[in-house]
C-alpha cells in the first residue's frame, strides 16, 4: 500500500504527518550539520540540543526565512532526514503533499519538489498554505460558498477566500511572528534599556501581545541584561509597551486581509463582522502609536 505523507516546513516549525500515524513530527525547523564531514547530526529538537554540546564543527542551520527556503541544500537534507523518520523510501511508493506559501516562486516550488523526489517520494503535490489550512479547519472548501482563512506564520502571513476547491482571492506578506518578536526586542532596548533572550521575548509576546488590546493593563516582570552596564536586572514589561511595538505588523496584516476581501466578488462574501473587527484593530493601533509620539 502506498504511504501518504503531509509535510509543512515553516520558518519556525516543521510538521510531518502520515495518513496512518497522524502527526509524527512537530519540531523547530533546525538542522545541525557537522561541517567537517557534511553529515546531518540531527534535526528539530535534537538539533537545538546539540548546540554547545558537541564539537565546534557542528553548526545549526535555519534553512527557512520569511516562509520560504533560503538554503536549498540544507532543506533537501532536512526533508531526507524527516522522510527517513517517517519510513519514506523509494520502496514505500510515498505520495507526498507539501504546503507552500502562495508567495513561493516557481524556482522555490521546483526545488522543494525535487528535494522530496530525491528523498524517496514517488509523487509530490504542492498545496498553497491557506488552502491546506482551510481543509485542516474543516471549512467547506469544495462548496459554492466563500470561506475566508488567514494563516499567520512566523515569517509569512496569508489571507485567502476559497470557493469550489480553489483560491478566489488572496493576499500575502512576508511578515509574521518573528517580526513581532523583533519589534518587541527593539522596544525593550529603546524604551527600557534592556536586552532579553529571544525565547523570553517570544514568551512575553504570547503572554502580553493582543491585536485587539485585550491584554491592556497586564504586565510581567522579566529578567534581562541592561544595555549600558551589562548587569542582570528585573524589569516590568507592560502590555501597553508590547502592543505599541506590534502596531506595524498588525497594520500590515490588517491591510493584507482587507486587500484580499476587497478583491472578492460582492456576491461571494459579505463578512461585515470581520470587516468591522479589522477596522477596530487598525484604529486601536493607530491610537497606541499616536499615544507613543
Ligand atoms: N499565543 C501566541 N501568540 C502570539 N504568537 C504566537 C502564539 N503562539 C505561537 N505564536 C507564534 O507563531 C509563530 C509560529 O507559527 P507557525 O508554526 O504557524 O509558523 P511557521 O509555519 O513556522 O512559519 P511560516 O509559515 O511563516 O513559515 C511563531 O512566531 C510563534 O511565536
Ligand atoms: Mg507555516
mmCIF file of N, CA and C in Angstrom, residues 90-148:
data_model
loop_
_atom_site.group_PDB
_atom_site.id
_atom_site.type_symbol
_atom_site.label_atom_id
_atom_site.label_comp_id
_atom_site.label_asym_id
_atom_site.label_seq_id
_atom_site.Cartn_x
_atom_site.Cartn_y
_atom_site.Cartn_z
ATOM 1 N N UNK A 90 12.310 4.833 -1.498
ATOM 2 C CA UNK A 90 11.897 4.533 -2.884
ATOM 3 C C UNK A 90 10.926 3.343 -2.900
ATOM 4 N N UNK A 91 11.101 2.434 -1.920
ATOM 5 C CA UNK A 91 10.270 1.224 -1.888
ATOM 6 C C UNK A 91 8.850 1.488 -1.388
ATOM 7 N N UNK A 92 8.694 2.575 -0.593
ATOM 8 C CA UNK A 92 7.383 2.788 0.041
ATOM 9 C C UNK A 92 6.370 3.463 -0.900
ATOM 10 N N UNK A 93 6.778 3.831 -2.083
ATOM 11 C CA UNK A 93 5.901 4.453 -3.090
ATOM 12 C C UNK A 93 5.083 5.592 -2.469
ATOM 13 N N UNK A 94 5.777 6.475 -1.734
ATOM 14 C CA UNK A 94 5.061 7.502 -0.966
ATOM 15 C C UNK A 94 4.480 8.604 -1.852
ATOM 16 N N UNK A 95 3.243 8.992 -1.498
ATOM 17 C CA UNK A 95 2.634 10.165 -2.133
ATOM 18 C C UNK A 95 2.734 11.273 -1.096
ATOM 19 N N UNK A 96 3.358 12.379 -1.501
ATOM 20 C CA UNK A 96 3.635 13.440 -0.527
ATOM 21 C C UNK A 96 2.919 14.715 -0.944
ATOM 22 N N UNK A 97 2.235 15.339 0.029
ATOM 23 C CA UNK A 97 1.674 16.660 -0.234
ATOM 24 C C UNK A 97 2.418 17.645 0.662
ATOM 25 N N UNK A 98 2.947 18.710 0.027
ATOM 26 C CA UNK A 98 3.722 19.708 0.789
ATOM 27 C C UNK A 98 3.030 21.054 0.691
ATOM 28 N N UNK A 99 2.934 21.771 1.819
ATOM 29 C CA UNK A 99 2.320 23.091 1.740
ATOM 30 C C UNK A 99 3.393 24.119 1.382
ATOM 31 N N UNK A 100 2.993 25.072 0.540
ATOM 32 C CA UNK A 100 3.917 26.155 0.168
ATOM 33 C C UNK A 100 3.183 27.486 0.339
ATOM 34 N N UNK A 101 3.914 28.537 0.725
ATOM 35 C CA UNK A 101 3.249 29.837 0.813
ATOM 36 C C UNK A 101 2.896 30.314 -0.596
ATOM 37 N N UNK A 102 1.812 31.067 -0.743
ATOM 38 C CA UNK A 102 1.456 31.490 -2.096
ATOM 39 C C UNK A 102 2.540 32.401 -2.683
ATOM 40 N N UNK A 103 3.394 32.977 -1.819
ATOM 41 C CA UNK A 103 4.459 33.843 -2.321
ATOM 42 C C UNK A 103 5.655 33.056 -2.873
ATOM 43 N N UNK A 104 5.663 31.732 -2.703
ATOM 44 C CA UNK A 104 6.808 30.937 -3.172
ATOM 45 C C UNK A 104 6.947 31.065 -4.688
ATOM 46 N N UNK A 105 8.167 31.261 -5.149
ATOM 47 C CA UNK A 105 8.400 31.418 -6.586
ATOM 48 C C UNK A 105 8.415 30.049 -7.261
ATOM 49 N N UNK A 106 8.387 30.069 -8.601
ATOM 50 C CA UNK A 106 8.400 28.807 -9.358
ATOM 51 C C UNK A 106 9.690 28.041 -9.060
ATOM 52 N N UNK A 107 10.786 28.757 -8.890
ATOM 53 C CA UNK A 107 12.074 28.091 -8.613
ATOM 54 C C UNK A 107 12.024 27.413 -7.248
ATOM 55 N N UNK A 108 11.471 28.131 -6.256
ATOM 56 C CA UNK A 108 11.372 27.560 -4.910
ATOM 57 C C UNK A 108 10.492 26.308 -4.920
ATOM 58 N N UNK A 109 9.388 26.382 -5.668
ATOM 59 C CA UNK A 109 8.478 25.227 -5.736
ATOM 60 C C UNK A 109 9.179 24.022 -6.367
ATOM 61 N N UNK A 110 9.910 24.293 -7.463
ATOM 62 C CA UNK A 110 10.583 23.200 -8.151
ATOM 63 C C UNK A 110 11.646 22.573 -7.248
ATOM 64 N N UNK A 111 12.348 23.421 -6.488
ATOM 65 C CA UNK A 111 13.413 22.920 -5.609
ATOM 66 C C UNK A 111 12.825 22.026 -4.512
ATOM 67 N N UNK A 112 11.694 22.439 -3.947
ATOM 68 C CA UNK A 112 11.076 21.632 -2.884
ATOM 69 C C UNK A 112 10.621 20.288 -3.445
ATOM 70 N N UNK A 113 9.998 20.342 -4.607
ATOM 71 C CA UNK A 113 9.505 19.117 -5.242
ATOM 72 C C UNK A 113 10.663 18.153 -5.513
ATOM 73 N N UNK A 114 11.753 18.718 -6.071
ATOM 74 C CA UNK A 114 12.916 17.869 -6.397
ATOM 75 C C UNK A 114 13.524 17.254 -5.150
ATOM 76 N N UNK A 115 13.604 18.072 -4.075
ATOM 77 C CA UNK A 115 14.196 17.572 -2.825
ATOM 78 C C UNK A 115 13.373 16.395 -2.309
ATOM 79 N N UNK A 116 12.042 16.489 -2.418
ATOM 80 C CA UNK A 116 11.181 15.413 -1.916
ATOM 81 C C UNK A 116 11.321 14.160 -2.784
ATOM 82 N N UNK A 117 11.447 14.349 -4.103
ATOM 83 C CA UNK A 117 11.613 13.196 -5.005
ATOM 84 C C UNK A 117 12.944 12.502 -4.712
ATOM 85 N N UNK A 118 13.990 13.340 -4.570
ATOM 86 C CA UNK A 118 15.322 12.781 -4.273
ATOM 87 C C UNK A 118 15.318 11.994 -2.971
ATOM 88 N N UNK A 119 14.502 12.487 -2.003
ATOM 89 C CA UNK A 119 14.470 11.840 -0.682
ATOM 90 C C UNK A 119 13.601 10.585 -0.696
ATOM 91 N N UNK A 120 12.989 10.253 -1.839
ATOM 92 C CA UNK A 120 12.283 8.971 -1.923
ATOM 93 C C UNK A 120 10.802 9.047 -2.258
ATOM 94 N N UNK A 121 10.240 10.273 -2.362
ATOM 95 C CA UNK A 121 8.798 10.364 -2.674
ATOM 96 C C UNK A 121 8.565 9.905 -4.113
ATOM 97 N N UNK A 122 7.432 9.223 -4.341
ATOM 98 C CA UNK A 122 7.136 8.821 -5.714
ATOM 99 C C UNK A 122 6.360 9.921 -6.420
ATOM 100 N N UNK A 123 5.430 10.542 -5.682
ATOM 101 C CA UNK A 123 4.599 11.605 -6.244
ATOM 102 C C UNK A 123 4.618 12.758 -5.270
ATOM 103 N N UNK A 124 4.725 13.977 -5.772
ATOM 104 C CA UNK A 124 4.704 15.138 -4.871
ATOM 105 C C UNK A 124 3.677 16.140 -5.382
ATOM 106 N N UNK A 125 2.751 16.551 -4.531
ATOM 107 C CA UNK A 125 1.865 17.658 -4.902
ATOM 108 C C UNK A 125 2.094 18.794 -3.933
ATOM 109 N N UNK A 126 2.032 20.003 -4.475
ATOM 110 C CA UNK A 126 2.194 21.173 -3.620
ATOM 111 C C UNK A 126 0.817 21.784 -3.416
ATOM 112 N N UNK A 127 0.569 22.252 -2.195
ATOM 113 C CA UNK A 127 -0.724 22.879 -1.908
ATOM 114 C C UNK A 127 -0.458 24.225 -1.243
ATOM 115 N N UNK A 128 -1.202 25.254 -1.677
ATOM 116 C CA UNK A 128 -1.000 26.585 -1.102
ATOM 117 C C UNK A 128 -1.419 26.545 0.369
ATOM 118 N N UNK A 129 -0.616 27.202 1.223
ATOM 119 C CA UNK A 129 -0.826 27.125 2.678
ATOM 120 C C UNK A 129 -2.258 27.477 3.122
ATOM 121 N N UNK A 130 -2.898 28.538 2.579
ATOM 122 C CA UNK A 130 -4.249 28.857 3.060
ATOM 123 C C UNK A 130 -5.270 27.759 2.726
ATOM 124 N N UNK A 131 -5.075 27.107 1.579
ATOM 125 C CA UNK A 131 -5.992 26.027 1.200
ATOM 126 C C UNK A 131 -5.807 24.838 2.158
ATOM 127 N N UNK A 132 -4.538 24.537 2.450
ATOM 128 C CA UNK A 132 -4.249 23.450 3.399
ATOM 129 C C UNK A 132 -4.867 23.771 4.763
ATOM 130 N N UNK A 133 -4.734 25.044 5.189
ATOM 131 C CA UNK A 133 -5.272 25.437 6.496
ATOM 132 C C UNK A 133 -6.791 25.309 6.507
ATOM 133 N N UNK A 134 -7.434 25.724 5.400
ATOM 134 C CA UNK A 134 -8.903 25.670 5.336
ATOM 135 C C UNK A 134 -9.386 24.221 5.386
ATOM 136 N N UNK A 135 -8.670 23.333 4.688
ATOM 137 C CA UNK A 135 -9.050 21.905 4.710
ATOM 138 C C UNK A 135 -8.876 21.372 6.137
ATOM 139 N N UNK A 136 -7.744 21.739 6.755
ATOM 140 C CA UNK A 136 -7.479 21.298 8.125
ATOM 141 C C UNK A 136 -8.521 21.791 9.115
ATOM 142 N N UNK A 137 -9.052 22.980 8.854
ATOM 143 C CA UNK A 137 -10.076 23.556 9.746
ATOM 144 C C UNK A 137 -11.457 22.956 9.489
ATOM 145 N N UNK A 138 -11.562 22.164 8.436
ATOM 146 C CA UNK A 138 -12.853 21.562 8.106
ATOM 147 C C UNK A 138 -13.813 22.531 7.425
ATOM 148 N N UNK A 139 -13.281 23.594 6.792
ATOM 149 C CA UNK A 139 -14.167 24.539 6.089
ATOM 150 C C UNK A 139 -14.687 23.886 4.807
ATOM 151 N N UNK A 140 -15.866 24.295 4.352
ATOM 152 C CA UNK A 140 -16.454 23.642 3.165
ATOM 153 C C UNK A 140 -15.819 24.138 1.866
ATOM 154 N N UNK A 141 -14.526 23.793 1.666
ATOM 155 C CA UNK A 141 -13.763 24.360 0.545
ATOM 156 C C UNK A 141 -14.296 23.975 -0.833
ATOM 157 N N UNK A 142 -14.970 22.827 -0.924
ATOM 158 C CA UNK A 142 -15.469 22.386 -2.243
ATOM 159 C C UNK A 142 -16.815 23.021 -2.602
ATOM 160 N N UNK A 143 -17.490 23.613 -1.629
ATOM 161 C CA UNK A 143 -18.858 24.112 -1.853
ATOM 162 C C UNK A 143 -18.867 25.471 -2.562
ATOM 163 N N UNK A 144 -19.976 25.809 -3.195
ATOM 164 C CA UNK A 144 -20.050 27.112 -3.869
ATOM 165 C C UNK A 144 -20.346 28.258 -2.893
ATOM 166 N N UNK A 145 -19.624 28.276 -1.779
ATOM 167 C CA UNK A 145 -19.730 29.389 -0.817
ATOM 168 C C UNK A 145 -18.312 29.890 -0.565
ATOM 169 N N UNK A 146 -18.187 31.104 -0.057
ATOM 170 C CA UNK A 146 -16.853 31.637 0.221
ATOM 171 C C UNK A 146 -16.420 31.277 1.635
ATOM 172 N N UNK A 147 -15.195 30.753 1.772
ATOM 173 C CA UNK A 147 -14.618 30.521 3.101
ATOM 174 C C UNK A 147 -13.382 31.406 3.207
ATOM 175 N N UNK A 148 -13.343 32.243 4.236
ATOM 176 C CA UNK A 148 -12.179 33.130 4.398
ATOM 177 C C UNK A 148 -11.250 32.544 5.440
#
